PDB file of N, CA and C in Angstrom:
ATOM      1  N   MET A   1     106.452 107.856 124.061  1.00 85.00           N
ATOM      2  CA  MET A   1     106.876 106.636 123.425  1.00 85.00           C
ATOM      3  C   MET A   1     105.931 106.321 122.271  1.00 85.00           C
ATOM      4  N   THR A   2     106.508 105.894 121.168  1.00 94.00           N
ATOM      5  CA  THR A   2     105.695 105.457 120.038  1.00 94.00           C
ATOM      6  C   THR A   2     106.153 104.084 119.575  1.00 94.00           C
ATOM      7  N   TRP A   3     105.211 103.351 119.098  1.00 96.00           N
ATOM      8  CA  TRP A   3     105.431 101.987 118.622  1.00 96.00           C
ATOM      9  C   TRP A   3     105.093 101.933 117.146  1.00 96.00           C
ATOM     10  N   HIS A   4     105.852 101.142 116.391  1.00 95.00           N
ATOM     11  CA  HIS A   4     105.491 100.910 114.999  1.00 95.00           C
ATOM     12  C   HIS A   4     106.035  99.568 114.538  1.00 95.00           C
ATOM     13  N   TRP A   5     105.508  99.116 113.400  1.00 96.00           N
ATOM     14  CA  TRP A   5     105.885  97.825 112.823  1.00 96.00           C
ATOM     15  C   TRP A   5     106.844  98.030 111.659  1.00 96.00           C
ATOM     16  N   ARG A   6     107.823  97.167 111.560  1.00 96.00           N
ATOM     17  CA  ARG A   6     108.661  97.081 110.356  1.00 96.00           C
ATOM     18  C   ARG A   6     108.235  95.806 109.645  1.00 96.00           C
ATOM     19  N   TYR A   7     107.955  95.923 108.350  1.00 96.00           N
ATOM     20  CA  TYR A   7     107.498  94.793 107.551  1.00 96.00           C
ATOM     21  C   TYR A   7     108.695  94.148 106.863  1.00 96.00           C
ATOM     22  N   GLU A   8     108.721  92.807 106.835  1.00 97.00           N
ATOM     23  CA  GLU A   8     109.881  92.104 106.287  1.00 97.00           C
ATOM     24  C   GLU A   8     109.456  91.015 105.303  1.00 97.00           C
ATOM     25  N   ASP A   9     110.324  90.774 104.316  1.00 95.00           N
ATOM     26  CA  ASP A   9     110.076  89.700 103.357  1.00 95.00           C
ATOM     27  C   ASP A   9     110.675  88.396 103.880  1.00 95.00           C
ATOM     28  N   ALA A  10     110.638  87.356 103.073  1.00 92.00           N
ATOM     29  CA  ALA A  10     111.108  86.029 103.496  1.00 92.00           C
ATOM     30  C   ALA A  10     112.598  86.013 103.844  1.00 92.00           C
ATOM     31  N   ASN A  11     113.369  86.958 103.296  1.00 93.00           N
ATOM     32  CA  ASN A  11     114.809  87.029 103.571  1.00 93.00           C
ATOM     33  C   ASN A  11     115.156  88.001 104.692  1.00 93.00           C
ATOM     34  N   GLY A  12     114.144  88.598 105.293  1.00 91.00           N
ATOM     35  CA  GLY A  12     114.392  89.546 106.379  1.00 91.00           C
ATOM     36  C   GLY A  12     114.583  90.974 105.916  1.00 91.00           C
ATOM     37  N   GLY A  13     114.482  91.199 104.600  1.00 93.00           N
ATOM     38  CA  GLY A  13     114.606  92.561 104.080  1.00 93.00           C
ATOM     39  C   GLY A  13     113.329  93.347 104.318  1.00 93.00           C
ATOM     40  N   GLU A  14     113.475  94.640 104.438  1.00 93.00           N
ATOM     41  CA  GLU A  14     112.310  95.481 104.709  1.00 93.00           C
ATOM     42  C   GLU A  14     111.427  95.605 103.471  1.00 93.00           C
ATOM     43  N   VAL A  15     110.127  95.458 103.663  1.00 93.00           N
ATOM     44  CA  VAL A  15     109.145  95.609 102.587  1.00 93.00           C
ATOM     45  C   VAL A  15     108.570  97.019 102.696  1.00 93.00           C
ATOM     46  N   THR A  16     108.684  97.780 101.608  1.00 90.00           N
ATOM     47  CA  THR A  16     108.114  99.129 101.591  1.00 90.00           C
ATOM     48  C   THR A  16     107.164  99.318 100.416  1.00 90.00           C
ATOM     49  N   GLU A  17     107.355  98.550  99.343  1.00 89.00           N
ATOM     50  CA  GLU A  17     106.495  98.682  98.166  1.00 89.00           C
ATOM     51  C   GLU A  17     105.229  97.861  98.344  1.00 89.00           C
ATOM     52  N   GLY A  18     104.099  98.447  97.972  1.00 86.00           N
ATOM     53  CA  GLY A  18     102.840  97.744  98.021  1.00 86.00           C
ATOM     54  C   GLY A  18     102.171  97.710  99.389  1.00 86.00           C
ATOM     55  N   VAL A  19     102.790  98.365 100.372  1.00 89.00           N
ATOM     56  CA  VAL A  19     102.211  98.415 101.717  1.00 89.00           C
ATOM     57  C   VAL A  19     102.225  99.855 102.212  1.00 89.00           C
ATOM     58  N   THR A  20     101.267 100.163 103.051  1.00 85.00           N
ATOM     59  CA  THR A  20     101.236 101.472 103.697  1.00 85.00           C
ATOM     60  C   THR A  20     102.160 101.425 104.898  1.00 85.00           C
ATOM     61  N   PRO A  21     103.019 102.426 105.068  1.00 84.00           N
ATOM     62  CA  PRO A  21     103.888 102.404 106.254  1.00 84.00           C
ATOM     63  C   PRO A  21     103.079 102.285 107.536  1.00 84.00           C
ATOM     64  N   SER A  22     103.670 101.653 108.513  1.00 85.00           N
ATOM     65  CA  SER A  22     103.002 101.450 109.796  1.00 85.00           C
ATOM     66  C   SER A  22     102.691 102.778 110.462  1.00 85.00           C
ATOM     67  N   ASP A  23     101.499 102.854 111.028  1.00 88.00           N
ATOM     68  CA  ASP A  23     101.156 103.995 111.859  1.00 88.00           C
ATOM     69  C   ASP A  23     102.037 103.990 113.104  1.00 88.00           C
ATOM     70  N   ALA A  24     102.106 105.122 113.769  1.00 94.00           N
ATOM     71  CA  ALA A  24     102.733 105.191 115.085  1.00 94.00           C
ATOM     72  C   ALA A  24     101.622 104.966 116.104  1.00 94.00           C
ATOM     73  N   PHE A  25     101.844 104.057 117.008  1.00 96.00           N
ATOM     74  CA  PHE A  25     100.838 103.706 118.009  1.00 96.00           C
ATOM     75  C   PHE A  25     101.296 104.185 119.380  1.00 96.00           C
ATOM     76  N   PRO A  26     100.360 104.617 120.239  1.00 96.00           N
ATOM     77  CA  PRO A  26     100.730 105.121 121.554  1.00 96.00           C
ATOM     78  C   PRO A  26     101.108 104.034 122.547  1.00 96.00           C
ATOM     79  N   SER A  27     100.754 102.770 122.248  1.00 96.00           N
ATOM     80  CA  SER A  27     101.080 101.694 123.179  1.00 96.00           C
ATOM     81  C   SER A  27     101.345 100.400 122.421  1.00 96.00           C
ATOM     82  N   GLN A  28     102.011  99.483 123.077  1.00 96.00           N
ATOM     83  CA  GLN A  28     102.272  98.172 122.496  1.00 96.00           C
ATOM     84  C   GLN A  28     100.949  97.460 122.221  1.00 96.00           C
ATOM     85  N   ALA A  29     100.007  97.557 123.141  1.00 97.00           N
ATOM     86  CA  ALA A  29      98.705  96.909 122.978  1.00 97.00           C
ATOM     87  C   ALA A  29      97.977  97.429 121.741  1.00 97.00           C
ATOM     88  N   ASP A  30      98.039  98.736 121.489  1.00 96.00           N
ATOM     89  CA  ASP A  30      97.398  99.304 120.301  1.00 96.00           C
ATOM     90  C   ASP A  30      98.054  98.773 119.029  1.00 96.00           C
ATOM     91  N   ALA A  31      99.377  98.705 119.024  1.00 96.00           N
ATOM     92  CA  ALA A  31     100.098  98.192 117.856  1.00 96.00           C
ATOM     93  C   ALA A  31      99.744  96.734 117.602  1.00 96.00           C
ATOM     94  N   GLU A  32      99.697  95.938 118.650  1.00 96.00           N
ATOM     95  CA  GLU A  32      99.386  94.518 118.505  1.00 96.00           C
ATOM     96  C   GLU A  32      97.932  94.315 118.072  1.00 96.00           C
ATOM     97  N   SER A  33      97.033  95.126 118.575  1.00 96.00           N
ATOM     98  CA  SER A  33      95.627  95.045 118.180  1.00 96.00           C
ATOM     99  C   SER A  33      95.475  95.331 116.690  1.00 96.00           C
ATOM    100  N   TRP A  34      96.142  96.375 116.239  1.00 95.00           N
ATOM    101  CA  TRP A  34      96.088  96.733 114.822  1.00 95.00           C
ATOM    102  C   TRP A  34      96.625  95.589 113.961  1.00 95.00           C
ATOM    103  N   LEU A  35      97.733  94.998 114.374  1.00 96.00           N
ATOM    104  CA  LEU A  35      98.302  93.903 113.594  1.00 96.00           C
ATOM    105  C   LEU A  35      97.334  92.730 113.522  1.00 96.00           C
ATOM    106  N   GLY A  36      96.643  92.451 114.615  1.00 95.00           N
ATOM    107  CA  GLY A  36      95.665  91.373 114.629  1.00 95.00           C
ATOM    108  C   GLY A  36      94.558  91.577 113.606  1.00 95.00           C
ATOM    109  N   GLU A  37      94.258  92.832 113.296  1.00 95.00           N
ATOM    110  CA  GLU A  37      93.228  93.147 112.317  1.00 95.00           C
ATOM    111  C   GLU A  37      93.779  93.263 110.900  1.00 95.00           C
ATOM    112  N   SER A  38      95.083  93.462 110.748  1.00 94.00           N
ATOM    113  CA  SER A  38      95.665  93.813 109.451  1.00 94.00           C
ATOM    114  C   SER A  38      96.631  92.793 108.872  1.00 94.00           C
ATOM    115  N   TRP A  39      96.964  91.744 109.602  1.00 95.00           N
ATOM    116  CA  TRP A  39      98.035  90.853 109.157  1.00 95.00           C
ATOM    117  C   TRP A  39      97.733  90.184 107.821  1.00 95.00           C
ATOM    118  N   ARG A  40      96.484  89.865 107.544  1.00 95.00           N
ATOM    119  CA  ARG A  40      96.160  89.182 106.277  1.00 95.00           C
ATOM    120  C   ARG A  40      96.465  90.073 105.077  1.00 95.00           C
ATOM    121  N   GLU A  41      96.110  91.334 105.164  1.00 93.00           N
ATOM    122  CA  GLU A  41      96.396  92.267 104.073  1.00 93.00           C
ATOM    123  C   GLU A  41      97.900  92.428 103.887  1.00 93.00           C
ATOM    124  N   LEU A  42      98.626  92.497 104.995  1.00 95.00           N
ATOM    125  CA  LEU A  42     100.088  92.596 104.902  1.00 95.00           C
ATOM    126  C   LEU A  42     100.671  91.350 104.250  1.00 95.00           C
ATOM    127  N   PHE A  43     100.214  90.182 104.674  1.00 95.00           N
ATOM    128  CA  PHE A  43     100.715  88.928 104.120  1.00 95.00           C
ATOM    129  C   PHE A  43     100.413  88.855 102.622  1.00 95.00           C
ATOM    130  N   ASP A  44      99.213  89.243 102.232  1.00 93.00           N
ATOM    131  CA  ASP A  44      98.843  89.242 100.814  1.00 93.00           C
ATOM    132  C   ASP A  44      99.699  90.199  99.995  1.00 93.00           C
ATOM    133  N   ALA A  45     100.245  91.225 100.638  1.00 93.00           N
ATOM    134  CA  ALA A  45     101.106  92.203  99.962  1.00 93.00           C
ATOM    135  C   ALA A  45     102.574  91.780  99.960  1.00 93.00           C
ATOM    136  N   GLY A  46     102.876  90.585 100.484  1.00 93.00           N
ATOM    137  CA  GLY A  46     104.250  90.085 100.442  1.00 93.00           C
ATOM    138  C   GLY A  46     105.021  90.188 101.737  1.00 93.00           C
ATOM    139  N   VAL A  47     104.369  90.609 102.810  1.00 96.00           N
ATOM    140  CA  VAL A  47     105.037  90.697 104.105  1.00 96.00           C
ATOM    141  C   VAL A  47     105.001  89.306 104.748  1.00 96.00           C
ATOM    142  N   GLU A  48     106.170  88.759 105.051  1.00 97.00           N
ATOM    143  CA  GLU A  48     106.268  87.430 105.662  1.00 97.00           C
ATOM    144  C   GLU A  48     106.376  87.493 107.177  1.00 97.00           C
ATOM    145  N   SER A  49     106.983  88.569 107.687  1.00 97.00           N
ATOM    146  CA  SER A  49     107.148  88.714 109.133  1.00 97.00           C
ATOM    147  C   SER A  49     107.190  90.193 109.482  1.00 97.00           C
ATOM    148  N   VAL A  50     107.054  90.469 110.776  1.00 97.00           N
ATOM    149  CA  VAL A  50     107.081  91.852 111.249  1.00 97.00           C
ATOM    150  C   VAL A  50     107.966  91.954 112.492  1.00 97.00           C
ATOM    151  N   THR A  51     108.462  93.153 112.706  1.00 97.00           N
ATOM    152  CA  THR A  51     109.238  93.467 113.903  1.00 97.00           C
ATOM    153  C   THR A  51     108.561  94.657 114.573  1.00 97.00           C
ATOM    154  N   LEU A  52     108.386  94.570 115.882  1.00 97.00           N
ATOM    155  CA  LEU A  52     107.782  95.665 116.633  1.00 97.00           C
ATOM    156  C   LEU A  52     108.886  96.507 117.267  1.00 97.00           C
ATOM    157  N   LEU A  53     108.818  97.815 117.007  1.00 96.00           N
ATOM    158  CA  LEU A  53     109.817  98.744 117.533  1.00 96.00           C
ATOM    159  C   LEU A  53     109.161  99.799 118.417  1.00 96.00           C
ATOM    160  N   GLU A  54     109.865 100.147 119.474  1.00 96.00           N
ATOM    161  CA  GLU A  54     109.450 101.253 120.345  1.00 96.00           C
ATOM    162  C   GLU A  54     110.535 102.305 120.282  1.00 96.00           C
ATOM    163  N   ASP A  55     110.225 103.441 119.653  1.00 93.00           N
ATOM    164  CA  ASP A  55     111.204 104.516 119.491  1.00 93.00           C
ATOM    165  C   ASP A  55     112.546 103.993 118.984  1.00 93.00           C
ATOM    166  N   GLY A  56     112.510 103.066 118.007  1.00 90.00           N
ATOM    167  CA  GLY A  56     113.727 102.535 117.409  1.00 90.00           C
ATOM    168  C   GLY A  56     114.295 101.303 118.097  1.00 90.00           C
ATOM    169  N   ARG A  57     113.840 100.996 119.297  1.00 96.00           N
ATOM    170  CA  ARG A  57     114.311  99.819 120.029  1.00 96.00           C
ATOM    171  C   ARG A  57     113.440  98.634 119.657  1.00 96.00           C
ATOM    172  N   VAL A  58     114.068  97.493 119.349  1.00 97.00           N
ATOM    173  CA  VAL A  58     113.318  96.295 118.968  1.00 97.00           C
ATOM    174  C   VAL A  58     112.723  95.653 120.216  1.00 97.00           C
ATOM    175  N   GLU A  59     111.402  95.531 120.217  1.00 97.00           N
ATOM    176  CA  GLU A  59     110.702  94.832 121.299  1.00 97.00           C
ATOM    177  C   GLU A  59     110.710  93.330 121.012  1.00 97.00           C
ATOM    178  N   TYR A  60     110.322  92.958 119.797  1.00 95.00           N
ATOM    179  CA  TYR A  60     110.503  91.583 119.328  1.00 95.00           C
ATOM    180  C   TYR A  60     110.593  91.601 117.815  1.00 95.00           C
ATOM    181  N   ALA A  61     111.294  90.606 117.276  1.00 94.00           N
ATOM    182  CA  ALA A  61     111.621  90.609 115.858  1.00 94.00           C
ATOM    183  C   ALA A  61     111.170  89.331 115.165  1.00 94.00           C
ATOM    184  N   ASN A  62     110.986  89.468 113.854  1.00 93.00           N
ATOM    185  CA  ASN A  62     110.734  88.336 112.957  1.00 93.00           C
ATOM    186  C   ASN A  62     109.516  87.512 113.357  1.00 93.00           C
ATOM    187  N   MET A  63     108.436  88.166 113.754  1.00 96.00           N
ATOM    188  CA  MET A  63     107.215  87.444 114.064  1.00 96.00           C
ATOM    189  C   MET A  63     106.547  87.066 112.728  1.00 96.00           C
ATOM    190  N   PRO A  64     106.420  85.767 112.451  1.00 96.00           N
ATOM    191  CA  PRO A  64     105.875  85.355 111.157  1.00 96.00           C
ATOM    192  C   PRO A  64     104.385  85.633 111.029  1.00 96.00           C
ATOM    193  N   LEU A  65     103.985  85.957 109.798  1.00 96.00           N
ATOM    194  CA  LEU A  65     102.585  86.180 109.512  1.00 96.00           C
ATOM    195  C   LEU A  65     101.954  84.995 108.789  1.00 96.00           C
ATOM    196  N   ARG A  66     102.774  84.097 108.262  1.00 91.00           N
ATOM    197  CA  ARG A  66     102.268  82.951 107.487  1.00 91.00           C
ATOM    198  C   ARG A  66     101.447  82.037 108.391  1.00 91.00           C
ATOM    199  N   PRO A  67     100.197  81.746 107.979  1.00 84.00           N
ATOM    200  CA  PRO A  67      99.386  80.822 108.772  1.00 84.00           C
ATOM    201  C   PRO A  67     100.014  79.428 108.797  1.00 84.00           C
ATOM    202  N   GLU A  68      99.797  78.719 109.857  1.00 79.00           N
ATOM    203  CA  GLU A  68     100.357  77.358 109.978  1.00 79.00           C
ATOM    204  C   GLU A  68      99.558  76.365 109.176  1.00 79.00           C
TER     205      GLU A  68
END
Protein backbone atom coordinates (compact mmCIF):
# COMPACT_ATOMS: atom_id res chain seq x y z
CA MET A 1 0.00 0.00 0.00
CA THR A 2 1.20 3.49 -0.79
CA TRP A 3 -0.12 6.83 0.31
CA HIS A 4 0.22 10.18 -1.41
CA TRP A 5 -1.20 13.70 -1.37
CA ARG A 6 -3.13 15.44 -4.12
CA TYR A 7 -2.72 19.22 -3.98
CA GLU A 8 -5.74 21.41 -4.74
CA ASP A 9 -6.42 25.09 -5.41
CA ALA A 10 -9.30 27.15 -3.99
CA ASN A 11 -11.69 25.71 -6.63
CA GLY A 12 -10.73 22.10 -5.96
CA GLY A 13 -8.61 21.80 -9.10
CA GLU A 14 -5.36 19.90 -8.91
CA VAL A 15 -2.22 22.01 -8.45
CA THR A 16 0.81 20.68 -10.32
CA GLU A 17 2.77 23.81 -11.27
CA GLY A 18 5.17 25.25 -8.74
CA VAL A 19 5.04 22.22 -6.43
CA THR A 20 6.95 18.98 -6.24
CA PRO A 21 4.68 15.97 -6.69
CA SER A 22 3.89 14.16 -3.47
CA ASP A 23 6.19 11.36 -2.46
CA ALA A 24 4.73 7.90 -2.00
CA PHE A 25 4.61 7.09 1.69
CA PRO A 26 4.52 3.58 3.21
CA SER A 27 1.91 4.54 5.82
CA GLN A 28 -0.79 7.08 6.55
CA ALA A 29 1.19 8.26 9.59
CA ASP A 30 4.27 8.94 7.43
CA ALA A 31 2.19 10.92 4.93
CA GLU A 32 0.55 12.96 7.68
CA SER A 33 3.89 13.61 9.39
CA TRP A 34 5.37 14.89 6.15
CA LEU A 35 2.40 17.19 5.59
CA GLY A 36 2.80 18.59 9.09
CA GLU A 37 6.33 19.63 8.14
CA SER A 38 5.55 20.82 4.60
CA TRP A 39 2.13 22.48 4.59
CA ARG A 40 3.47 26.05 4.77
CA GLU A 41 5.58 25.63 1.65
CA LEU A 42 2.63 24.07 -0.16
CA PHE A 43 0.32 26.89 0.92
CA ASP A 44 2.87 29.50 -0.21
CA ALA A 45 2.95 27.76 -3.61
CA GLY A 46 -0.82 28.15 -4.03
CA VAL A 47 -2.10 24.90 -2.54
CA GLU A 48 -5.30 25.62 -0.57
CA SER A 49 -6.23 22.06 0.40
CA VAL A 50 -5.02 18.48 0.10
CA THR A 51 -6.55 15.06 -0.36
CA LEU A 52 -4.93 11.92 1.03
CA LEU A 53 -5.08 8.85 -1.22
CA GLU A 54 -4.16 5.24 -0.58
CA ASP A 55 -3.51 3.40 -3.84
CA GLY A 56 -6.03 5.71 -5.56
CA ARG A 57 -8.70 5.42 -2.85
CA VAL A 58 -9.58 8.68 -1.08
CA GLU A 59 -8.96 8.44 2.66
CA TYR A 60 -10.06 12.03 3.26
CA ALA A 61 -10.53 14.99 0.97
CA ASN A 62 -10.30 18.77 0.88
CA MET A 63 -8.32 19.24 4.09
CA PRO A 64 -7.63 23.00 4.16
CA LEU A 65 -4.13 24.33 4.62
CA ARG A 66 -5.11 27.97 5.25
CA PRO A 67 -4.37 28.98 8.84
CA GLU A 68 -7.37 30.14 10.84
